[in-house]
Short mmCIF file of C-alpha atoms in Angstrom, two decimals:
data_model
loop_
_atom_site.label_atom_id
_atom_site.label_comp_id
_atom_site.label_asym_id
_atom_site.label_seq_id
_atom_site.Cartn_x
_atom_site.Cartn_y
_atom_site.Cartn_z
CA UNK A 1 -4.07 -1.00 -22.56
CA UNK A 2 -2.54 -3.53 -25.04
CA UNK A 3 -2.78 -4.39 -28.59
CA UNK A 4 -2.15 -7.93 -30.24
CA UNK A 5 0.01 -6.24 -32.44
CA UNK A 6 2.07 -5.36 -29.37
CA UNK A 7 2.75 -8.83 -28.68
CA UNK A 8 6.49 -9.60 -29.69
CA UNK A 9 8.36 -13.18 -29.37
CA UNK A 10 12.16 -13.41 -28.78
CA UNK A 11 13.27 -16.78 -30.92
CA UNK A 12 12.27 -16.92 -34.54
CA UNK A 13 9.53 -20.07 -34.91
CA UNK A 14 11.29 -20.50 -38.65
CA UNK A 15 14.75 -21.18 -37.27
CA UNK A 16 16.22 -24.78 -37.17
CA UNK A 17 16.73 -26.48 -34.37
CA UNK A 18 15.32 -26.13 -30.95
CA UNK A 19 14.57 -22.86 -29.20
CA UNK A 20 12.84 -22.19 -26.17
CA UNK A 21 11.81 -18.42 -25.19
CA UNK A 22 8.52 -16.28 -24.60
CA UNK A 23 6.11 -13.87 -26.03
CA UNK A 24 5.75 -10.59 -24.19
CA UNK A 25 2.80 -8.79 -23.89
CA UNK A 26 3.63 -5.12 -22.50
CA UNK A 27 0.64 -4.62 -20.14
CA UNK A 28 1.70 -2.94 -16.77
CA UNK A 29 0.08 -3.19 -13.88
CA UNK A 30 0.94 -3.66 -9.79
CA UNK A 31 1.88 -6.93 -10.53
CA UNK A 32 3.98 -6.97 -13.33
CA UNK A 33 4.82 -3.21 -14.41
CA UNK A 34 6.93 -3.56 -17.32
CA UNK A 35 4.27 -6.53 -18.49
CA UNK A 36 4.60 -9.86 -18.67
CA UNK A 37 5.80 -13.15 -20.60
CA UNK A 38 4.16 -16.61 -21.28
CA UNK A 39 6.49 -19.74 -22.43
CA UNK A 40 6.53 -20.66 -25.96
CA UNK A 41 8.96 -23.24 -27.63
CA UNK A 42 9.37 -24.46 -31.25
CA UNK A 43 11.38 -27.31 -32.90
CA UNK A 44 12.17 -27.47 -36.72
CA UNK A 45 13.08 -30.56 -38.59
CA UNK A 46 13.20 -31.64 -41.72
CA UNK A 47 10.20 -30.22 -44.72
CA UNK A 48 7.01 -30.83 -43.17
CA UNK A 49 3.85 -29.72 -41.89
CA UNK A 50 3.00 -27.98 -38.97
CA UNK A 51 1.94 -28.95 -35.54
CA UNK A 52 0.25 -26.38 -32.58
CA UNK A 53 0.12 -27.64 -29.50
CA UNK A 54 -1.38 -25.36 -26.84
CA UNK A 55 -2.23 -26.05 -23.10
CA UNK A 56 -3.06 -24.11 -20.05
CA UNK A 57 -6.06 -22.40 -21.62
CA UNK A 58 -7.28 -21.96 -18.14
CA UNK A 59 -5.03 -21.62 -15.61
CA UNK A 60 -5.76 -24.75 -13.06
CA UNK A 61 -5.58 -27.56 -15.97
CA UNK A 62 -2.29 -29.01 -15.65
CA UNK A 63 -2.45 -31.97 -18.17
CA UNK A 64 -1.77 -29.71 -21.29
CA UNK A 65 1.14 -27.98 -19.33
CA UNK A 66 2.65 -31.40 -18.68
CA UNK A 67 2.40 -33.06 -21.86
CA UNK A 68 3.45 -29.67 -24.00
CA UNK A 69 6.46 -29.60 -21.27
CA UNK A 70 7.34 -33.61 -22.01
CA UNK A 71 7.10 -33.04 -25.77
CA UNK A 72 9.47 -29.93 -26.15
CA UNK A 73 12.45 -31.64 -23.75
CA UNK A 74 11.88 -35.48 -25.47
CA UNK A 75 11.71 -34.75 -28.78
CA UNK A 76 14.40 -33.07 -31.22
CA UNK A 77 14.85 -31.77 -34.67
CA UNK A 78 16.90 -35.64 -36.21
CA UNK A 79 12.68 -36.96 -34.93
CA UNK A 80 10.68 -34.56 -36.66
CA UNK A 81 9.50 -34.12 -40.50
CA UNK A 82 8.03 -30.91 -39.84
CA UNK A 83 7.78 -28.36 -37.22
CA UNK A 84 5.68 -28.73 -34.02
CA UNK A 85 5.03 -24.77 -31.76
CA UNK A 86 4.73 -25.48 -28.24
CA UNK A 87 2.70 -23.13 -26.07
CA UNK A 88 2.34 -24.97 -22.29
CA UNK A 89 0.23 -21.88 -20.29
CA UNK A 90 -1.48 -19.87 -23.28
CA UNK A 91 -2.92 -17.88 -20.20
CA UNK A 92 -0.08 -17.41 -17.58
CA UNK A 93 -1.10 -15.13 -15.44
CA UNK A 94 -3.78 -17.66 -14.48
CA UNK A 95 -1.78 -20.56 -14.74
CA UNK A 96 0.47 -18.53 -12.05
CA UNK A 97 -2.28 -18.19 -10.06
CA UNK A 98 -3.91 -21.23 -10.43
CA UNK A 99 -6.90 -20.24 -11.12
CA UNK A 100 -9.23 -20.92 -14.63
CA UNK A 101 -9.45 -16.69 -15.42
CA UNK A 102 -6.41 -14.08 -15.52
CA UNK A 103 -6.18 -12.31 -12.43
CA UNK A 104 -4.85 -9.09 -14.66
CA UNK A 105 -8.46 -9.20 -16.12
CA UNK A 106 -10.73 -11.75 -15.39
CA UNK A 107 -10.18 -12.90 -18.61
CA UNK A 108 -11.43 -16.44 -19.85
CA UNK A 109 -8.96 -17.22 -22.70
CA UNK A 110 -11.70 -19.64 -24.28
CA UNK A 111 -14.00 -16.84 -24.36
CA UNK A 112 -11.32 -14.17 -25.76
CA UNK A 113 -10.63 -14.82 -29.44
CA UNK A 114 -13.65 -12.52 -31.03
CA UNK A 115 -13.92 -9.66 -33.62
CA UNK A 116 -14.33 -7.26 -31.32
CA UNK A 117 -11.45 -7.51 -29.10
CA UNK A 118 -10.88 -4.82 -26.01
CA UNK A 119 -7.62 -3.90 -25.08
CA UNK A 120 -6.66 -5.99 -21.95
CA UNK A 121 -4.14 -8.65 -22.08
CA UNK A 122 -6.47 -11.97 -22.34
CA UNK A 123 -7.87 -11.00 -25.09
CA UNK A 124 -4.51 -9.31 -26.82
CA UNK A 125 -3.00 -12.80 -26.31
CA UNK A 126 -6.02 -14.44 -27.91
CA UNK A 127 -5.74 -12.25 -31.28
CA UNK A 128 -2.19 -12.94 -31.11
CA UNK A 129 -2.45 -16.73 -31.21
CA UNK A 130 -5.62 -15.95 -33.91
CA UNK A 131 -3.83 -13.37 -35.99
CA UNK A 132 0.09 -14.70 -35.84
CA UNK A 133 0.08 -18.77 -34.59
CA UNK A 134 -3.40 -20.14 -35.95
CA UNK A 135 -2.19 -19.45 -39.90
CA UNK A 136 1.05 -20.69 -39.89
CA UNK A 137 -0.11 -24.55 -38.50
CA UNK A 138 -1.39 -27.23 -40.06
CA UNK A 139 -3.34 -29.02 -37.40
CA UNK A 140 -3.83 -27.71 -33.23
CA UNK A 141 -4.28 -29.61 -30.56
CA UNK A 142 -5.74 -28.11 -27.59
CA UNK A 143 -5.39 -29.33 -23.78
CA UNK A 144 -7.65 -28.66 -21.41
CA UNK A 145 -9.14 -30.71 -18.64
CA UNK A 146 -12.10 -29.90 -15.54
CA UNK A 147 -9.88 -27.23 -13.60
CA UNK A 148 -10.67 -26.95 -9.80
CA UNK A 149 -14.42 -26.83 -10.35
CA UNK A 150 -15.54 -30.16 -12.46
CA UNK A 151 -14.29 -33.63 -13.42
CA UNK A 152 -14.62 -34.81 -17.45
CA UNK A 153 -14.22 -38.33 -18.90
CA UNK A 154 -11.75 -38.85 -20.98
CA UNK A 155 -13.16 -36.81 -24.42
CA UNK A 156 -12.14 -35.49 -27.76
CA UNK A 157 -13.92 -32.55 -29.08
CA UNK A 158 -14.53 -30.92 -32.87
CA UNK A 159 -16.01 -28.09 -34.62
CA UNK A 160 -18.16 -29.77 -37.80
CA UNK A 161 -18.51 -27.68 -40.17
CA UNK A 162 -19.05 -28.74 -43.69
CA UNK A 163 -15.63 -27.33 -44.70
CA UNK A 164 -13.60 -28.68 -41.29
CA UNK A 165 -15.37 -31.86 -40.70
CA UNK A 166 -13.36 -34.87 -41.98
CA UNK A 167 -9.79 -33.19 -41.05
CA UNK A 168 -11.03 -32.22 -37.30
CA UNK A 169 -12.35 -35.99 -37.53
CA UNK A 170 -9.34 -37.10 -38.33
CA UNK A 171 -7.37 -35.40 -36.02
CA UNK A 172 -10.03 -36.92 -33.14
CA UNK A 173 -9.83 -40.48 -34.59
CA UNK A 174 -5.85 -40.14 -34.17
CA UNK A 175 -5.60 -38.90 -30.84
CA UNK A 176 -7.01 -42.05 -30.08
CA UNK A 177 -9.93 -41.35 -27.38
CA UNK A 178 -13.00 -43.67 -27.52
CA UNK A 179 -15.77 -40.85 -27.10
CA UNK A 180 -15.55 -38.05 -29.60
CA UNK A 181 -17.55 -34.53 -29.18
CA UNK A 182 -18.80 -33.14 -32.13
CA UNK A 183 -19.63 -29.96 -31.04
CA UNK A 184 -22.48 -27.57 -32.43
CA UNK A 185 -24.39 -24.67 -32.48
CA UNK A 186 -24.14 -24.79 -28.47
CA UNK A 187 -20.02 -24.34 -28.57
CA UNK A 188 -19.08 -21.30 -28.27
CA UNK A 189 -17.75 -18.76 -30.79
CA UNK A 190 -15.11 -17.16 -28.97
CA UNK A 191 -12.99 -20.29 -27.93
CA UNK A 192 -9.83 -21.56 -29.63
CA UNK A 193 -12.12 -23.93 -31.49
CA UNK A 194 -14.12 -21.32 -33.57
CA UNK A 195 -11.03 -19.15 -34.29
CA UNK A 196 -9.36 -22.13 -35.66
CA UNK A 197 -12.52 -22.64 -38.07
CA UNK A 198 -12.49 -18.74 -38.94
CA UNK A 199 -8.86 -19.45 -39.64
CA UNK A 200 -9.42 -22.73 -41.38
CA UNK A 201 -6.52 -24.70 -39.73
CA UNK A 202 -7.51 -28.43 -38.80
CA UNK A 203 -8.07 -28.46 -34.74
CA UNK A 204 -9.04 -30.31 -32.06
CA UNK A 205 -9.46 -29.95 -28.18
CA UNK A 206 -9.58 -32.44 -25.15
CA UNK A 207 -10.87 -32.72 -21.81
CA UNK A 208 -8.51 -35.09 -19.41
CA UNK A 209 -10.14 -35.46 -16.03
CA UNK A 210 -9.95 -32.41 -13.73
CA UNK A 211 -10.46 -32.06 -10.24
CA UNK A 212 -7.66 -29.38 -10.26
CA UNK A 213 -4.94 -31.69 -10.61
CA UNK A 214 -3.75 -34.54 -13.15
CA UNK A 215 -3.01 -38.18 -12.26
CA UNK A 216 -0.90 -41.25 -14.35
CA UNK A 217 -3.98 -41.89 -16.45
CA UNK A 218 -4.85 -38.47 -17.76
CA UNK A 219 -1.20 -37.42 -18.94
CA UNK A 220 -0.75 -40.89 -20.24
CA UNK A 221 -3.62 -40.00 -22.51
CA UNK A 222 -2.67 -36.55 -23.34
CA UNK A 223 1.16 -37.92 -24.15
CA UNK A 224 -0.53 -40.88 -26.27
CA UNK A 225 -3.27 -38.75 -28.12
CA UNK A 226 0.12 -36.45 -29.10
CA UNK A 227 2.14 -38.52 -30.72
CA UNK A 228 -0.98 -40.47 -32.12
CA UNK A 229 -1.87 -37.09 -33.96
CA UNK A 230 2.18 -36.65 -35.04
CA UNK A 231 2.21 -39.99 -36.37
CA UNK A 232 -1.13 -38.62 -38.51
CA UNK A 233 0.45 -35.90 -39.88
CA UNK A 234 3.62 -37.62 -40.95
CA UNK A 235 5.71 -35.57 -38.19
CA UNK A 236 7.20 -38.25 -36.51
CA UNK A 237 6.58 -42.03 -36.48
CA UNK A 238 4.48 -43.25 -33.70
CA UNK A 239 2.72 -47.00 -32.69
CA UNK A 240 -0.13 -46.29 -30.37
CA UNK A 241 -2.75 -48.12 -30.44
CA UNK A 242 -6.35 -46.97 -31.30
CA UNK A 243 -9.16 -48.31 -29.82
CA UNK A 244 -11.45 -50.60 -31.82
CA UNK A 245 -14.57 -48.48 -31.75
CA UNK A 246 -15.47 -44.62 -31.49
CA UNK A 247 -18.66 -43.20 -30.63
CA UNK A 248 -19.52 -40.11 -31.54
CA UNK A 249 -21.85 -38.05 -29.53
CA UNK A 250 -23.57 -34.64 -29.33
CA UNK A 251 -24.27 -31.85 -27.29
CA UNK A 252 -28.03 -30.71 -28.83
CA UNK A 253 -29.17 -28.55 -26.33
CA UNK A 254 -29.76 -26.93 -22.79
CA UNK A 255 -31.56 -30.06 -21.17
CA UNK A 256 -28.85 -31.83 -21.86
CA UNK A 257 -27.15 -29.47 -18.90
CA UNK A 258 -28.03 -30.63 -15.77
CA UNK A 259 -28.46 -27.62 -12.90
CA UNK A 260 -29.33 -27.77 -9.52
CA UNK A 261 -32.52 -26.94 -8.39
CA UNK A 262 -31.33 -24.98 -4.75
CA UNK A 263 -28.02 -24.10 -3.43
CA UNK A 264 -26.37 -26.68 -1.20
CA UNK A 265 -24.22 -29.33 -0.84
CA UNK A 266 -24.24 -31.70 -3.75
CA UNK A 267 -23.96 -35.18 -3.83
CA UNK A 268 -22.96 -37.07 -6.53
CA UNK A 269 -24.48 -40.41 -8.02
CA UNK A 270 -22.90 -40.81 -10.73
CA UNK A 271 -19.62 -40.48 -12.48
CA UNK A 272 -18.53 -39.01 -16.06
CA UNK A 273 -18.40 -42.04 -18.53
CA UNK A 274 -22.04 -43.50 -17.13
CA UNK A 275 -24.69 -43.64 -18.65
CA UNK A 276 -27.95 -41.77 -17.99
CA UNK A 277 -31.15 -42.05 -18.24
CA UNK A 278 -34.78 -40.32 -18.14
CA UNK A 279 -35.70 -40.19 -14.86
CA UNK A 280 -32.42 -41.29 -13.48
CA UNK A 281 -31.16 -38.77 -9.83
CA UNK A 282 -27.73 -38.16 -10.80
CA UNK A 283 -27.31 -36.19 -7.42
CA UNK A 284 -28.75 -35.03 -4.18
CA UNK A 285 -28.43 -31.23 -3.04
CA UNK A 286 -28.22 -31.27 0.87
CA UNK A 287 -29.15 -28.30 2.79
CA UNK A 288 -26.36 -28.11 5.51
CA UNK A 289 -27.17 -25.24 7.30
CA UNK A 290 -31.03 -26.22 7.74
CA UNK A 291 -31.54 -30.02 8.43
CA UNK A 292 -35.17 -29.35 8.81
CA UNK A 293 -34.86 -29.07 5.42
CA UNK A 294 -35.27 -32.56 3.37
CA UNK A 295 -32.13 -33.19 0.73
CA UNK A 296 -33.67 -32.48 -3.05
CA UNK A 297 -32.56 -35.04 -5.81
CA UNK A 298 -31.44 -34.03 -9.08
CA UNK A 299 -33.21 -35.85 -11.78
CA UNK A 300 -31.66 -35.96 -15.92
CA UNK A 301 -34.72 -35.15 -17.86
CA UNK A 302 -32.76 -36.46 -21.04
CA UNK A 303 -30.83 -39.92 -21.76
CA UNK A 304 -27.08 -40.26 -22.94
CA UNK A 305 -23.42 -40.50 -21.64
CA UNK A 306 -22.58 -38.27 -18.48
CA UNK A 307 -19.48 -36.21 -20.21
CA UNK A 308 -18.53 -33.78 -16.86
CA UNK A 309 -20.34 -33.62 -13.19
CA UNK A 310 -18.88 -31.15 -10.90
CA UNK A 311 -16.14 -31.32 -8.52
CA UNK A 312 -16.64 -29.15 -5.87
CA UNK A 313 -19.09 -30.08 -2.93
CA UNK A 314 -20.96 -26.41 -2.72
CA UNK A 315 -23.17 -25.60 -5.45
CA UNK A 316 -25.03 -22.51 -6.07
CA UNK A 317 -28.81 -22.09 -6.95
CA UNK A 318 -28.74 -22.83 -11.02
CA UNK A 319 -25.27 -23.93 -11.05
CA UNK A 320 -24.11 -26.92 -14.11
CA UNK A 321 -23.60 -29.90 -12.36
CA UNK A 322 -23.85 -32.76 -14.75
CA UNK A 323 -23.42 -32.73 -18.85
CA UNK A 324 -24.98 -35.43 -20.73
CA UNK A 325 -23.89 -36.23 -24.19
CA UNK A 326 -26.69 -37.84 -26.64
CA UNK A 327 -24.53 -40.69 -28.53
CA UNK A 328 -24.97 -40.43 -32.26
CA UNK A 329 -23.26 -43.63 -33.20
CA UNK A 330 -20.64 -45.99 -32.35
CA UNK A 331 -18.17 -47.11 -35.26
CA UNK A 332 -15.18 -48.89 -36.18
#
């Protein structure tokens, strides 16, 4: 059993300079019996604003890791007008293992930062970041990519709400991705999105590829959205370039979630970044184990830009293979 008030850190985020340490969360079990620590970091510079940057939400997304890691050891207090708090594996224990939920708990750290929090360490963490981190930054950035199971394009993501909007907007437009999410009534209110609305601290969140690895492309991105979103907030000067257009698309409901109709084997036919249309088979679901059996196509009942399609070959009865994202506009 452990509390979020239990949570203690061992190097003081308001100190100049440079620290690197950990958090410790004092939940005991076979594996670790006197608890366990996650990496946290923190540079100070001159009178500034302040800049959270968390990865390893889930455990088996390694471009947040890597581009929190590259930050921390590049940069130094003479670069910064501000402060920037590093967390590289907000979940650890999965990021040990990894795997996208805590082995301690099965806990989903994007599903953990609620009202009603039980006392296991996921969700202890969660009210930590919610309760201690969220309120003293100024803006968040949040890693996170398609883990073992699923591949994304390349995609910024917001919370819109009338009082967030424009700042998680302009956080998006900084990081510098073509294709921005603005996320809705279908996002979920337990993530590291909504606490950052409850808290009312500017945020946004990415999805880099996945697969359950990164490549040269994806951490490029991550280490270019970064800086693009220092430069933003007057942190630290930065000259990326921003592409000439954004669109902006939507999520607006469950047809816009492609399943599979049978377990099987899927096949895919198309990749995240297409585009979809009505009618369109964006994959075929072989039966393996029966080739009497003819392979079943998946069709998209809806139009739009294919965000994520899984990564894995087996797929269960019902299981979210393809996302489609309805673009709302495209702008300069």
């Amino acid at each position: 059993m452990v509390k979020s008030t239990d949570i203690s850190c061992d190097i003081d985020l308001n100190a100049p300079g440079k620290q690197a340490g950990s958090y410790h969360v004092p939940h005991s079990s076979n594996e670790h019996p006197f608890g366990f620590r996650g990496p946290i970091g923190v540079i100070n510079g001159a009178d500034g604003p302040t800049l959270t940057l968390i990865g390893g939400v889930h455990g088996d997304e390694y471009q947040g890791p890597t581009v929190v890691s590259r930050l921390f050891h590049e940069l130094g207090p003479a670069n910064l007008k501000g402060r920037i708090l590093f967390l590289p594996a907000l979940n650890y224990p999965a990021f040990e293992a990894s795997a996208r939920c805590s082995p301690l708990d099965n806990g989903n750290m994007n599903r953990a930062f609620k009202a009603d929090r039980q006392d296991i360490p996921t969700e202890a963490v969660a009210g930590w970041v919610e309760d201690s981190i969220l309120p003293q930054s100024d803006a968040v950035v949040d890693f996170h990519a398609g883990g073992k199971a699923s591949i994304f394009v390349p995609v910024s993501m917001i919370n819109c709400g009338e009082a967030e909007r424009d700042a998680n907007m302009a956080l998006a437009r900084a990081f510098g991705l073509p294709l921005i999410w603005k996320m809705g009534a279908m996002n979920s209110t337990t993530s590291v999105n909504a606490a950052a609305s409850r808290v009312g601290v500017p945020m946004m969140a990415c999805e880099l590829g996945g697969a359950g690895g990164s490549d040269v492309n994806t951490n490029r991105l991550a280490y270019q959205g970064a800086l693009g979103v220092l430069d933003h907030l007057g942190i630290m000067a930065s000259q990326t370039a921003k592409p000439a257009a954004f669109t902006t698309a939507t999520l607006p409901d469950k047809t816009y979630v492609i399943t599979t109709p049978k377990a099987g084997l899927f096949e895919p036919r198309m990749e995240p970044g297409d585009t979809i249309n009505t009618g369109d088979v964006v994959g075929i679901v072989h039966d393996i184990a029966d080739l009497s059996q003819p392979p079943v196509p998946v069709v998209s009942s809806v139009s739009g830009i294919a965000v994520m399609r899984v990564w894995r070959g087996p797929v269960r009865f019902g299981e979210r293979v393809v996302m489609v994202l309805r673009p709302e506009d495209a702008d300069g």
